[in-house]
Amino acid sequence: MPIFLEQPPYNPKGPDGQGWNRLSLNAHGGLWDECGLMPTNHPTLFEAMTGRQRWGTFDPCVGRGECGNCPVQQRYLTGEGGLEWPEGVPLLLARVRPWPSPPGSLSGGLTAGRSNLELHAWNGGPPLLETNWTGVLNAARQGAREGLAGATVSWCWFDQESEAFWVARFHPAGDEAHVRTTVDPAATRHELYAREDGPRLAVLTCQGACAHDAYHLRHLAADLGDRTATADQLTLPPPSLPEQLPGVPLITLSHGDKGTVLHRPQSRSYGTSTVRIDWDVPYDQGTVTALVAHTVRLTAAI
Ligand SMILES: [Zn+2]
Ligand SMILES: [Zn+2]
C-alpha cells in the first residue's frame, strides 16, 4: 500500500500557465509530502484501511520519506498506538470533534479541517476514550500482534451533535467460536457457541438468503460468550432496540415475543434476508450491544 505520498510535481508555469513562479514568492509553498498512515477524516481513513491512499488530505510526512525508520510506520506495523478498548465492549460510537479555530482567524489556518475523535458507548453517555484518526487506523489493523483482532468502521453520518460513525472491533477469540449450521429448504439454522464444548448462546434462522459471512456469526458468538453480566446489566431493563441504526443502510431490527428479527433487503452481495434470533443467553444490555455490533459489522464500510 502507498505510505509515502509525495507532493504533486511542481509545475513551473503555475496554475494559470503564465509563469506563476515569477510573480509569487509562494510558488513553491503550500505543498508537502504526506503520510498515508495519518488520515485526517473519514474518507482518508477509508483510503488508509483499504490501501488506496492518494496525496491530498493526509497529515504531512514527519520522516522525510524514510518510512522504514519512521515511528509512525512502526506503531502501525506493531499495532501500537491503537485504542485501549474497554473490556467486553465490542462497539463504540465515534464522534468527530473539529479543532477550534484560533481567535481572529478567518480561514481557520492550520486547524481548518482538523479534528479529534471522541468514542462513546453505542447508546451514548460521556466519552470513554479520545483518539485521533491514526488511532482508529492502528486499532483496525488485524494480526499485528497477539490478541489484536482488528476492527471495522461504518459509513459516517451527520446528526444534530456532530459527524459520527461506528467502530466495531473483532473479537480476539472469534476464531475459536463455533457455529453449527443446518440447511433445509425452508430456512438455514445456525447455532452459536463461543467454544465447541461451551453452552449454546443463540440460534439464528435465516429465511431467504444468508446475508452474512461465516466470520460475522463467529464474532457474534464470541461477543455473546463474553457478555460481562454486571449487576447493572442484570437489574436494568435491556436498552430498547432502535428500529434502524444510523450509518447502517437498510437493515431493520425488531424485538418481540418471537425473538429478535433482523431484515435486510437485497443488496449487491446478498439476496433479501430475514433472520430470526432466539437467544439462549438473557436478553440484556450485553446481548443488545453484541447484536448492534453484529449489525454494524454486517454493513461495515470496510
Ligand atoms: Zn513518512
Ligand atoms: Zn444464515
PDB file of C-alpha atoms and ligand atoms in Angstrom:
ATOM      1  CA  MET A   1       0.000   0.000   0.000  1.00  0.00           C
ATOM      2  CA  PRO A   2       1.217   3.526  -0.666  1.00  0.00           C
ATOM      3  CA  ILE A   3       2.508   5.071   2.552  1.00  0.00           C
ATOM      4  CA  PHE A   4       4.777   7.889   1.387  1.00  0.00           C
ATOM      5  CA  LEU A   5       2.586  10.259  -0.614  1.00  0.00           C
ATOM      6  CA  GLU A   6       4.884  12.567  -2.499  1.00  0.00           C
ATOM      7  CA  GLN A   7       3.689  16.076  -3.205  1.00  0.00           C
ATOM      8  CA  PRO A   8       2.409  16.526  -6.757  1.00  0.00           C
ATOM      9  CA  PRO A   9       5.107  17.593  -9.250  1.00  0.00           C
ATOM     10  CA  TYR A  10       5.806  21.307  -9.298  1.00  0.00           C
ATOM     11  CA  ASN A  11       4.613  22.978 -12.451  1.00  0.00           C
ATOM     12  CA  PRO A  12       6.869  25.969 -13.285  1.00  0.00           C
ATOM     13  CA  LYS A  13       4.125  27.500 -15.392  1.00  0.00           C
ATOM     14  CA  GLY A  14       1.980  27.835 -12.301  1.00  0.00           C
ATOM     15  CA  PRO A  15      -1.742  27.239 -12.054  1.00  0.00           C
ATOM     16  CA  ASP A  16      -2.564  29.978 -14.595  1.00  0.00           C
ATOM     17  CA  GLY A  17       0.001  28.780 -17.151  1.00  0.00           C
ATOM     18  CA  GLN A  18       1.537  32.256 -17.072  1.00  0.00           C
ATOM     19  CA  GLY A  19       4.639  31.609 -15.018  1.00  0.00           C
ATOM     20  CA  TRP A  20       3.214  31.995 -11.543  1.00  0.00           C
ATOM     21  CA  ASN A  21       6.687  31.381 -10.077  1.00  0.00           C
ATOM     22  CA  ARG A  22       7.889  34.717 -11.430  1.00  0.00           C
ATOM     23  CA  LEU A  23       5.015  36.547  -9.830  1.00  0.00           C
ATOM     24  CA  SER A  24       4.732  34.986  -6.436  1.00  0.00           C
ATOM     25  CA  LEU A  25       7.168  34.029  -3.742  1.00  0.00           C
ATOM     26  CA  ASN A  26       4.601  31.443  -2.712  1.00  0.00           C
ATOM     27  CA  ALA A  27       5.015  29.468  -5.897  1.00  0.00           C
ATOM     28  CA  HIS A  28       6.881  26.764  -4.052  1.00  0.00           C
ATOM     29  CA  GLY A  29       4.930  26.964  -0.824  1.00  0.00           C
ATOM     30  CA  GLY A  30       1.820  25.230   0.367  1.00  0.00           C
ATOM     31  CA  LEU A  31       2.729  21.723  -0.734  1.00  0.00           C
ATOM     32  CA  TRP A  32       4.363  18.983   1.283  1.00  0.00           C
ATOM     33  CA  ASP A  33       4.767  15.227   1.246  1.00  0.00           C
ATOM     34  CA  GLU A  34       2.118  13.376   3.159  1.00  0.00           C
ATOM     35  CA  CYS A  35       1.956  10.209   5.253  1.00  0.00           C
ATOM     36  CA  GLY A  36      -0.575   7.599   4.139  1.00  0.00           C
ATOM     37  CA  LEU A  37      -0.750   6.298   7.716  1.00  0.00           C
ATOM     38  CA  MET A  38      -2.002   9.636   9.080  1.00  0.00           C
ATOM     39  CA  PRO A  39      -5.552  10.128   7.850  1.00  0.00           C
ATOM     40  CA  THR A  40      -7.393  13.299   8.856  1.00  0.00           C
ATOM     41  CA  ASN A  41     -11.029  12.449   8.127  1.00  0.00           C
ATOM     42  CA  HIS A  42     -13.402   9.587   7.305  1.00  0.00           C
ATOM     43  CA  PRO A  43     -12.588   9.400   3.552  1.00  0.00           C
ATOM     44  CA  THR A  44      -8.818   9.242   4.170  1.00  0.00           C
ATOM     45  CA  LEU A  45      -9.338   6.699   6.986  1.00  0.00           C
ATOM     46  CA  PHE A  46     -11.228   4.600   4.432  1.00  0.00           C
ATOM     47  CA  GLU A  47      -8.374   5.029   1.918  1.00  0.00           C
ATOM     48  CA  ALA A  48      -5.756   4.055   4.513  1.00  0.00           C
ATOM     49  CA  MET A  49      -7.732   0.981   5.653  1.00  0.00           C
ATOM     50  CA  THR A  50      -8.103  -0.232   2.074  1.00  0.00           C
ATOM     51  CA  GLY A  51      -4.647   0.704   0.735  1.00  0.00           C
ATOM     52  CA  ARG A  52      -5.954   3.382  -1.650  1.00  0.00           C
ATOM     53  CA  GLN A  53      -4.205   6.446  -0.254  1.00  0.00           C
ATOM     54  CA  ARG A  54      -3.715   9.417  -2.562  1.00  0.00           C
ATOM     55  CA  TRP A  55      -1.994  12.691  -1.800  1.00  0.00           C
ATOM     56  CA  GLY A  56      -4.294  15.463  -0.671  1.00  0.00           C
ATOM     57  CA  THR A  57      -5.676  15.375   2.858  1.00  0.00           C
ATOM     58  CA  PHE A  58      -3.295  13.242   4.900  1.00  0.00           C
ATOM     59  CA  ASP A  59      -1.052  14.775   7.543  1.00  0.00           C
ATOM     60  CA  PRO A  60       2.466  15.782   6.452  1.00  0.00           C
ATOM     61  CA  CYS A  61       5.213  13.134   6.490  1.00  0.00           C
ATOM     62  CA  VAL A  62       7.373  13.558   9.594  1.00  0.00           C
ATOM     63  CA  GLY A  63      10.218  11.285   8.441  1.00  0.00           C
ATOM     64  CA  ARG A  64      11.386  12.849   5.149  1.00  0.00           C
ATOM     65  CA  GLY A  65      10.114   9.780   3.346  1.00  0.00           C
ATOM     66  CA  GLU A  66      12.306   7.358   5.277  1.00  0.00           C
ATOM     67  CA  CYS A  67       9.337   5.201   6.120  1.00  0.00           C
ATOM     68  CA  GLY A  68      11.432   2.209   7.265  1.00  0.00           C
ATOM     69  CA  ASN A  69      12.757   4.162  10.263  1.00  0.00           C
ATOM     70  CA  CYS A  70       9.608   6.144  10.891  1.00  0.00           C
ATOM     71  CA  PRO A  71       7.877   5.825  14.295  1.00  0.00           C
ATOM     72  CA  VAL A  72       4.507   6.332  12.584  1.00  0.00           C
ATOM     73  CA  GLN A  73       5.049   3.223  10.482  1.00  0.00           C
ATOM     74  CA  GLN A  74       6.499   1.278  13.460  1.00  0.00           C
ATOM     75  CA  ARG A  75       3.373   1.960  15.510  1.00  0.00           C
ATOM     76  CA  TYR A  76       1.192   0.906  12.602  1.00  0.00           C
ATOM     77  CA  LEU A  77       3.107  -2.304  11.912  1.00  0.00           C
ATOM     78  CA  THR A  78       3.161  -3.366  15.546  1.00  0.00           C
ATOM     79  CA  GLY A  79      -0.427  -2.314  16.196  1.00  0.00           C
ATOM     80  CA  GLU A  80       0.691   0.051  18.961  1.00  0.00           C
ATOM     81  CA  GLY A  81      -0.971   3.404  19.319  1.00  0.00           C
ATOM     82  CA  GLY A  82      -4.387   1.890  18.638  1.00  0.00           C
ATOM     83  CA  LEU A  83      -7.224   2.021  21.147  1.00  0.00           C
ATOM     84  CA  GLU A  84      -7.462   0.695  24.697  1.00  0.00           C
ATOM     85  CA  TRP A  85     -10.827  -0.976  24.171  1.00  0.00           C
ATOM     86  CA  PRO A  86     -12.910  -1.052  27.323  1.00  0.00           C
ATOM     87  CA  GLU A  87     -13.324  -4.688  28.390  1.00  0.00           C
ATOM     88  CA  GLY A  88     -16.322  -6.502  26.975  1.00  0.00           C
ATOM     89  CA  VAL A  89     -17.366  -3.596  24.716  1.00  0.00           C
ATOM     90  CA  PRO A  90     -17.495  -4.635  21.059  1.00  0.00           C
ATOM     91  CA  LEU A  91     -18.811  -1.363  19.648  1.00  0.00           C
ATOM     92  CA  LEU A  92     -18.015   2.326  20.071  1.00  0.00           C
ATOM     93  CA  LEU A  93     -19.676   5.409  18.663  1.00  0.00           C
ATOM     94  CA  ALA A  94     -17.047   7.789  17.244  1.00  0.00           C
ATOM     95  CA  ARG A  95     -17.892  11.487  17.218  1.00  0.00           C
ATOM     96  CA  VAL A  96     -15.765  13.883  15.172  1.00  0.00           C
ATOM     97  CA  ARG A  97     -14.689  16.931  17.190  1.00  0.00           C
ATOM     98  CA  PRO A  98     -13.208  19.668  14.981  1.00  0.00           C
ATOM     99  CA  TRP A  99     -10.281  21.583  16.415  1.00  0.00           C
ATOM    100  CA  PRO A 100     -11.315  25.081  17.420  1.00  0.00           C
ATOM    101  CA  SER A 101     -10.001  27.756  15.065  1.00  0.00           C
ATOM    102  CA  PRO A 102      -7.668  30.304  16.647  1.00  0.00           C
ATOM    103  CA  PRO A 103      -9.349  33.551  17.699  1.00  0.00           C
ATOM    104  CA  GLY A 104      -9.381  36.218  14.998  1.00  0.00           C
ATOM    105  CA  SER A 105      -8.593  33.765  12.214  1.00  0.00           C
ATOM    106  CA  LEU A 106     -10.935  33.907   9.247  1.00  0.00           C
ATOM    107  CA  SER A 107      -9.804  30.775   7.453  1.00  0.00           C
ATOM    108  CA  GLY A 108      -9.039  28.660  10.499  1.00  0.00           C
ATOM    109  CA  GLY A 109      -5.425  28.452   9.334  1.00  0.00           C
ATOM    110  CA  LEU A 110      -3.644  25.247  10.291  1.00  0.00           C
ATOM    111  CA  THR A 111      -6.544  23.939  12.340  1.00  0.00           C
ATOM    112  CA  ALA A 112      -9.034  24.128   9.453  1.00  0.00           C
ATOM    113  CA  GLY A 113     -10.462  20.717   8.689  1.00  0.00           C
ATOM    114  CA  ARG A 114      -8.606  19.103  11.591  1.00  0.00           C
ATOM    115  CA  SER A 115     -10.362  17.016  14.200  1.00  0.00           C
ATOM    116  CA  ASN A 116     -10.059  14.584  17.082  1.00  0.00           C
ATOM    117  CA  LEU A 117     -12.381  11.704  17.864  1.00  0.00           C
ATOM    118  CA  GLU A 118     -14.397  11.008  20.986  1.00  0.00           C
ATOM    119  CA  LEU A 119     -15.512   7.421  21.470  1.00  0.00           C
ATOM    120  CA  HIS A 120     -18.716   6.713  23.378  1.00  0.00           C
ATOM    121  CA  ALA A 121     -20.743   3.648  24.353  1.00  0.00           C
ATOM    122  CA  TRP A 122     -23.021   2.789  21.416  1.00  0.00           C
ATOM    123  CA  ASN A 123     -26.092   4.189  23.169  1.00  0.00           C
ATOM    124  CA  GLY A 124     -24.475   7.447  24.244  1.00  0.00           C
ATOM    125  CA  GLY A 125     -23.150   8.795  27.533  1.00  0.00           C
ATOM    126  CA  PRO A 126     -19.858  10.562  28.237  1.00  0.00           C
ATOM    127  CA  PRO A 127     -16.839   9.738  26.073  1.00  0.00           C
ATOM    128  CA  LEU A 128     -14.924   6.610  27.155  1.00  0.00           C
ATOM    129  CA  LEU A 129     -11.840   7.346  25.044  1.00  0.00           C
ATOM    130  CA  GLU A 130     -10.316  10.112  22.997  1.00  0.00           C
ATOM    131  CA  THR A 131      -8.168   9.444  19.997  1.00  0.00           C
ATOM    132  CA  ASN A 132      -7.320  10.666  16.518  1.00  0.00           C
ATOM    133  CA  TRP A 133      -7.778   9.172  13.064  1.00  0.00           C
ATOM    134  CA  THR A 134      -4.422   7.363  13.191  1.00  0.00           C
ATOM    135  CA  GLY A 135      -5.513   5.755  16.494  1.00  0.00           C
ATOM    136  CA  VAL A 136      -8.542   4.237  14.757  1.00  0.00           C
ATOM    137  CA  LEU A 137      -6.429   3.156  11.766  1.00  0.00           C
ATOM    138  CA  ASN A 138      -3.952   1.349  14.051  1.00  0.00           C
ATOM    139  CA  ALA A 139      -6.769  -0.240  16.075  1.00  0.00           C
ATOM    140  CA  ALA A 140      -8.362  -1.524  12.872  1.00  0.00           C
ATOM    141  CA  ARG A 141      -5.222  -3.344  11.780  1.00  0.00           C
ATOM    142  CA  GLN A 142      -5.546  -7.093  12.248  1.00  0.00           C
ATOM    143  CA  GLY A 143      -2.973  -9.581  13.401  1.00  0.00           C
ATOM    144  CA  ALA A 144      -0.141  -7.142  14.100  1.00  0.00           C
ATOM    145  CA  ARG A 145       0.361  -8.781  17.479  1.00  0.00           C
ATOM    146  CA  GLU A 146      -1.173 -11.429  19.707  1.00  0.00           C
ATOM    147  CA  GLY A 147      -4.721 -10.572  20.669  1.00  0.00           C
ATOM    148  CA  LEU A 148      -5.107  -7.739  18.169  1.00  0.00           C
ATOM    149  CA  ALA A 149      -8.086  -8.856  16.140  1.00  0.00           C
ATOM    150  CA  GLY A 150      -8.648  -5.514  14.459  1.00  0.00           C
ATOM    151  CA  ALA A 151     -11.781  -3.506  13.943  1.00  0.00           C
ATOM    152  CA  THR A 152     -14.025  -2.244  11.231  1.00  0.00           C
ATOM    153  CA  VAL A 153     -15.640   1.106  10.552  1.00  0.00           C
ATOM    154  CA  SER A 154     -19.149   2.013   9.361  1.00  0.00           C
ATOM    155  CA  TRP A 155     -20.257   4.661   6.905  1.00  0.00           C
ATOM    156  CA  CYS A 156     -20.441   8.074   8.515  1.00  0.00           C
ATOM    157  CA  TRP A 157     -23.442  10.270   9.109  1.00  0.00           C
ATOM    158  CA  PHE A 158     -24.251  13.720  10.482  1.00  0.00           C
ATOM    159  CA  ASP A 159     -26.739  14.203  13.297  1.00  0.00           C
ATOM    160  CA  GLN A 160     -27.629  17.212  15.468  1.00  0.00           C
ATOM    161  CA  GLU A 161     -24.472  16.743  17.503  1.00  0.00           C
ATOM    162  CA  SER A 162     -21.679  16.006  15.037  1.00  0.00           C
ATOM    163  CA  GLU A 163     -20.334  13.902  12.235  1.00  0.00           C
ATOM    164  CA  ALA A 164     -20.196  10.342  13.560  1.00  0.00           C
ATOM    165  CA  PHE A 165     -19.503   6.709  12.687  1.00  0.00           C
ATOM    166  CA  TRP A 166     -19.282   3.303  14.379  1.00  0.00           C
ATOM    167  CA  VAL A 167     -16.098   1.416  15.225  1.00  0.00           C
ATOM    168  CA  ALA A 168     -16.750  -2.300  15.815  1.00  0.00           C
ATOM    169  CA  ARG A 169     -13.876  -4.466  16.964  1.00  0.00           C
ATOM    170  CA  PHE A 170     -13.461  -8.078  16.025  1.00  0.00           C
ATOM    171  CA  HIS A 171     -13.293 -10.453  18.963  1.00  0.00           C
ATOM    172  CA  PRO A 172      -9.808 -11.851  19.718  1.00  0.00           C
ATOM    173  CA  ALA A 173     -11.440 -15.271  20.295  1.00  0.00           C
ATOM    174  CA  GLY A 174     -13.614 -15.075  17.163  1.00  0.00           C
ATOM    175  CA  ASP A 175     -11.704 -17.920  15.516  1.00  0.00           C
ATOM    176  CA  GLU A 176     -12.411 -20.250  18.439  1.00  0.00           C
ATOM    177  CA  ALA A 177     -16.161 -19.712  18.251  1.00  0.00           C
ATOM    178  CA  HIS A 178     -18.251 -22.459  16.788  1.00  0.00           C
ATOM    179  CA  VAL A 179     -21.290 -22.266  14.507  1.00  0.00           C
ATOM    180  CA  ARG A 180     -23.356 -25.385  13.719  1.00  0.00           C
ATOM    181  CA  THR A 181     -25.333 -24.854  10.530  1.00  0.00           C
ATOM    182  CA  THR A 182     -28.204 -26.959   9.201  1.00  0.00           C
ATOM    183  CA  VAL A 183     -29.737 -26.191   5.837  1.00  0.00           C
ATOM    184  CA  ASP A 184     -33.242 -27.231   4.949  1.00  0.00           C
ATOM    185  CA  PRO A 185     -35.388 -25.983   2.064  1.00  0.00           C
ATOM    186  CA  ALA A 186     -37.377 -23.500   4.158  1.00  0.00           C
ATOM    187  CA  ALA A 187     -34.605 -21.953   6.233  1.00  0.00           C
ATOM    188  CA  THR A 188     -30.977 -22.168   7.325  1.00  0.00           C
ATOM    189  CA  ARG A 189     -30.355 -22.600  11.040  1.00  0.00           C
ATOM    190  CA  HIS A 190     -27.157 -21.519  12.783  1.00  0.00           C
ATOM    191  CA  GLU A 191     -26.451 -22.483  16.405  1.00  0.00           C
ATOM    192  CA  LEU A 192     -23.840 -20.269  18.062  1.00  0.00           C
ATOM    193  CA  TYR A 193     -21.260 -21.407  20.615  1.00  0.00           C
ATOM    194  CA  ALA A 194     -18.324 -19.371  21.905  1.00  0.00           C
ATOM    195  CA  ARG A 195     -16.367 -22.644  22.284  1.00  0.00           C
ATOM    196  CA  GLU A 196     -17.009 -26.033  20.810  1.00  0.00           C
ATOM    197  CA  ASP A 197     -17.719 -27.560  24.241  1.00  0.00           C
ATOM    198  CA  GLY A 198     -19.472 -24.479  25.662  1.00  0.00           C
ATOM    199  CA  PRO A 199     -23.184 -23.817  26.119  1.00  0.00           C
ATOM    200  CA  ARG A 200     -25.324 -22.784  23.168  1.00  0.00           C
ATOM    201  CA  LEU A 201     -25.801 -18.995  23.118  1.00  0.00           C
ATOM    202  CA  ALA A 202     -28.312 -18.302  20.355  1.00  0.00           C
ATOM    203  CA  VAL A 203     -29.975 -19.784  17.296  1.00  0.00           C
ATOM    204  CA  LEU A 204     -30.271 -17.769  14.084  1.00  0.00           C
ATOM    205  CA  THR A 205     -32.816 -18.833  11.494  1.00  0.00           C
ATOM    206  CA  CYS A 206     -32.190 -17.287   8.077  1.00  0.00           C
ATOM    207  CA  GLN A 207     -35.180 -17.165   5.735  1.00  0.00           C
ATOM    208  CA  GLY A 208     -34.358 -16.278   2.182  1.00  0.00           C
ATOM    209  CA  ALA A 209     -30.659 -15.718   1.633  1.00  0.00           C
ATOM    210  CA  CYS A 210     -27.968 -15.967   4.283  1.00  0.00           C
ATOM    211  CA  ALA A 211     -26.990 -12.278   4.238  1.00  0.00           C
ATOM    212  CA  HIS A 212     -23.807 -12.764   6.258  1.00  0.00           C
ATOM    213  CA  ASP A 213     -20.462 -14.497   6.096  1.00  0.00           C
ATOM    214  CA  ALA A 214     -19.312 -17.237   8.475  1.00  0.00           C
ATOM    215  CA  TYR A 215     -16.984 -14.858  10.351  1.00  0.00           C
ATOM    216  CA  HIS A 216     -19.871 -12.500  11.192  1.00  0.00           C
ATOM    217  CA  LEU A 217     -21.532 -15.299  13.173  1.00  0.00           C
ATOM    218  CA  ARG A 218     -18.301 -16.376  14.871  1.00  0.00           C
ATOM    219  CA  HIS A 219     -17.674 -12.853  16.167  1.00  0.00           C
ATOM    220  CA  LEU A 220     -21.294 -12.543  17.346  1.00  0.00           C
ATOM    221  CA  ALA A 221     -20.875 -15.866  19.183  1.00  0.00           C
ATOM    222  CA  ALA A 222     -17.599 -14.721  20.779  1.00  0.00           C
ATOM    223  CA  ASP A 223     -19.192 -11.436  21.893  1.00  0.00           C
ATOM    224  CA  LEU A 224     -22.177 -13.262  23.396  1.00  0.00           C
ATOM    225  CA  GLY A 225     -19.856 -15.697  25.170  1.00  0.00           C
ATOM    226  CA  ASP A 226     -18.097 -12.808  26.868  1.00  0.00           C
ATOM    227  CA  ARG A 227     -21.023 -10.629  27.870  1.00  0.00           C
ATOM    228  CA  THR A 228     -19.971  -9.042  31.116  1.00  0.00           C
ATOM    229  CA  ALA A 229     -23.120  -9.563  33.142  1.00  0.00           C
ATOM    230  CA  THR A 230     -22.523  -6.945  35.792  1.00  0.00           C
ATOM    231  CA  ALA A 231     -25.135  -6.314  38.450  1.00  0.00           C
ATOM    232  CA  ASP A 232     -26.255  -3.259  36.488  1.00  0.00           C
ATOM    233  CA  GLN A 233     -26.975  -5.271  33.419  1.00  0.00           C
ATOM    234  CA  LEU A 234     -28.971  -7.820  35.362  1.00  0.00           C
ATOM    235  CA  THR A 235     -31.184  -5.288  37.102  1.00  0.00           C
ATOM    236  CA  LEU A 236     -31.599  -2.673  34.388  1.00  0.00           C
ATOM    237  CA  PRO A 237     -34.087  -3.384  31.628  1.00  0.00           C
ATOM    238  CA  PRO A 238     -32.335  -4.006  28.307  1.00  0.00           C
ATOM    239  CA  PRO A 239     -31.945  -0.873  26.231  1.00  0.00           C
ATOM    240  CA  SER A 240     -34.674  -0.564  23.674  1.00  0.00           C
ATOM    241  CA  LEU A 241     -33.527  -1.739  20.299  1.00  0.00           C
ATOM    242  CA  PRO A 242     -33.600   1.015  17.670  1.00  0.00           C
ATOM    243  CA  GLU A 243     -35.521   0.017  14.551  1.00  0.00           C
ATOM    244  CA  GLN A 244     -32.680   1.353  12.412  1.00  0.00           C
ATOM    245  CA  LEU A 245     -29.133   2.396  13.185  1.00  0.00           C
ATOM    246  CA  PRO A 246     -27.503   5.467  11.660  1.00  0.00           C
ATOM    247  CA  GLY A 247     -24.671   4.593   9.279  1.00  0.00           C
ATOM    248  CA  VAL A 248     -26.158   1.100   8.770  1.00  0.00           C
ATOM    249  CA  PRO A 249     -28.033   1.219   5.490  1.00  0.00           C
ATOM    250  CA  LEU A 250     -31.303  -0.656   5.032  1.00  0.00           C
ATOM    251  CA  ILE A 251     -31.240  -3.189   7.898  1.00  0.00           C
ATOM    252  CA  THR A 252     -34.265  -3.036  10.206  1.00  0.00           C
ATOM    253  CA  LEU A 253     -34.401  -4.571  13.682  1.00  0.00           C
ATOM    254  CA  SER A 254     -37.291  -5.537  15.932  1.00  0.00           C
ATOM    255  CA  HIS A 255     -37.683  -7.463  19.147  1.00  0.00           C
ATOM    256  CA  GLY A 256     -40.809  -9.187  20.446  1.00  0.00           C
ATOM    257  CA  ASP A 257     -42.221 -12.399  21.901  1.00  0.00           C
ATOM    258  CA  LYS A 258     -40.912 -14.395  18.978  1.00  0.00           C
ATOM    259  CA  GLY A 259     -37.299 -13.292  19.399  1.00  0.00           C
ATOM    260  CA  THR A 260     -35.354 -10.655  17.544  1.00  0.00           C
ATOM    261  CA  VAL A 261     -35.826 -10.153  13.829  1.00  0.00           C
ATOM    262  CA  LEU A 262     -33.298  -8.579  11.505  1.00  0.00           C
ATOM    263  CA  HIS A 263     -34.486  -7.806   7.993  1.00  0.00           C
ATOM    264  CA  ARG A 264     -32.224  -6.888   5.111  1.00  0.00           C
ATOM    265  CA  PRO A 265     -33.417  -6.196   1.559  1.00  0.00           C
ATOM    266  CA  GLN A 266     -31.485  -7.401  -1.447  1.00  0.00           C
ATOM    267  CA  SER A 267     -28.009  -5.876  -1.726  1.00  0.00           C
ATOM    268  CA  ARG A 268     -25.075  -6.176  -4.091  1.00  0.00           C
ATOM    269  CA  SER A 269     -23.622  -9.059  -2.067  1.00  0.00           C
ATOM    270  CA  TYR A 270     -26.716 -10.888  -0.797  1.00  0.00           C
ATOM    271  CA  GLY A 271     -30.385 -11.587  -1.614  1.00  0.00           C
ATOM    272  CA  THR A 272     -33.324 -10.481   0.566  1.00  0.00           C
ATOM    273  CA  SER A 273     -32.996 -11.950   4.024  1.00  0.00           C
ATOM    274  CA  THR A 274     -34.961 -12.196   7.245  1.00  0.00           C
ATOM    275  CA  VAL A 275     -33.136 -13.577  10.260  1.00  0.00           C
ATOM    276  CA  ARG A 276     -34.885 -14.569  13.480  1.00  0.00           C
ATOM    277  CA  ILE A 277     -32.657 -14.798  16.542  1.00  0.00           C
ATOM    278  CA  ASP A 278     -33.736 -16.927  19.514  1.00  0.00           C
ATOM    279  CA  TRP A 279     -31.480 -16.119  22.445  1.00  0.00           C
ATOM    280  CA  ASP A 280     -30.281 -18.753  24.923  1.00  0.00           C
ATOM    281  CA  VAL A 281     -28.484 -16.001  26.844  1.00  0.00           C
ATOM    282  CA  PRO A 282     -30.600 -13.428  28.730  1.00  0.00           C
ATOM    283  CA  TYR A 283     -31.813 -10.552  26.574  1.00  0.00           C
ATOM    284  CA  ASP A 284     -29.970  -7.816  28.465  1.00  0.00           C
ATOM    285  CA  GLN A 285     -27.656  -4.881  27.777  1.00  0.00           C
ATOM    286  CA  GLY A 286     -24.730  -7.133  26.884  1.00  0.00           C
ATOM    287  CA  THR A 287     -26.841  -9.101  24.395  1.00  0.00           C
ATOM    288  CA  VAL A 288     -28.268  -5.990  22.751  1.00  0.00           C
ATOM    289  CA  THR A 289     -24.782  -4.485  22.483  1.00  0.00           C
ATOM    290  CA  ALA A 290     -23.484  -7.664  20.823  1.00  0.00           C
ATOM    291  CA  LEU A 291     -26.438  -7.603  18.406  1.00  0.00           C
ATOM    292  CA  VAL A 292     -25.861  -3.963  17.468  1.00  0.00           C
ATOM    293  CA  ALA A 293     -22.122  -4.623  16.947  1.00  0.00           C
ATOM    294  CA  HIS A 294     -23.041  -7.592  14.709  1.00  0.00           C
ATOM    295  CA  THR A 295     -25.408  -5.396  12.679  1.00  0.00           C
ATOM    296  CA  VAL A 296     -22.686  -2.768  12.212  1.00  0.00           C
ATOM    297  CA  ARG A 297     -20.159  -5.411  11.079  1.00  0.00           C
ATOM    298  CA  LEU A 298     -22.677  -6.784   8.569  1.00  0.00           C
ATOM    299  CA  THR A 299     -22.752  -3.467   6.712  1.00  0.00           C
ATOM    300  CA  ALA A 300     -19.351  -2.005   7.579  1.00  0.00           C
ATOM    301  CA  ALA A 301     -17.858   0.361   5.037  1.00  0.00           C
ATOM    302  CA  ILE A 302     -14.584  -1.559   5.265  1.00  0.00           C
TER     303      ILE A 302
HETATM  304 ZN    ZN B   1       6.638   9.490   6.289  1.00  0.00          ZN
HETATM  305 ZN    ZN B   2     -27.626 -17.578   7.635  1.00  0.00          ZN
END
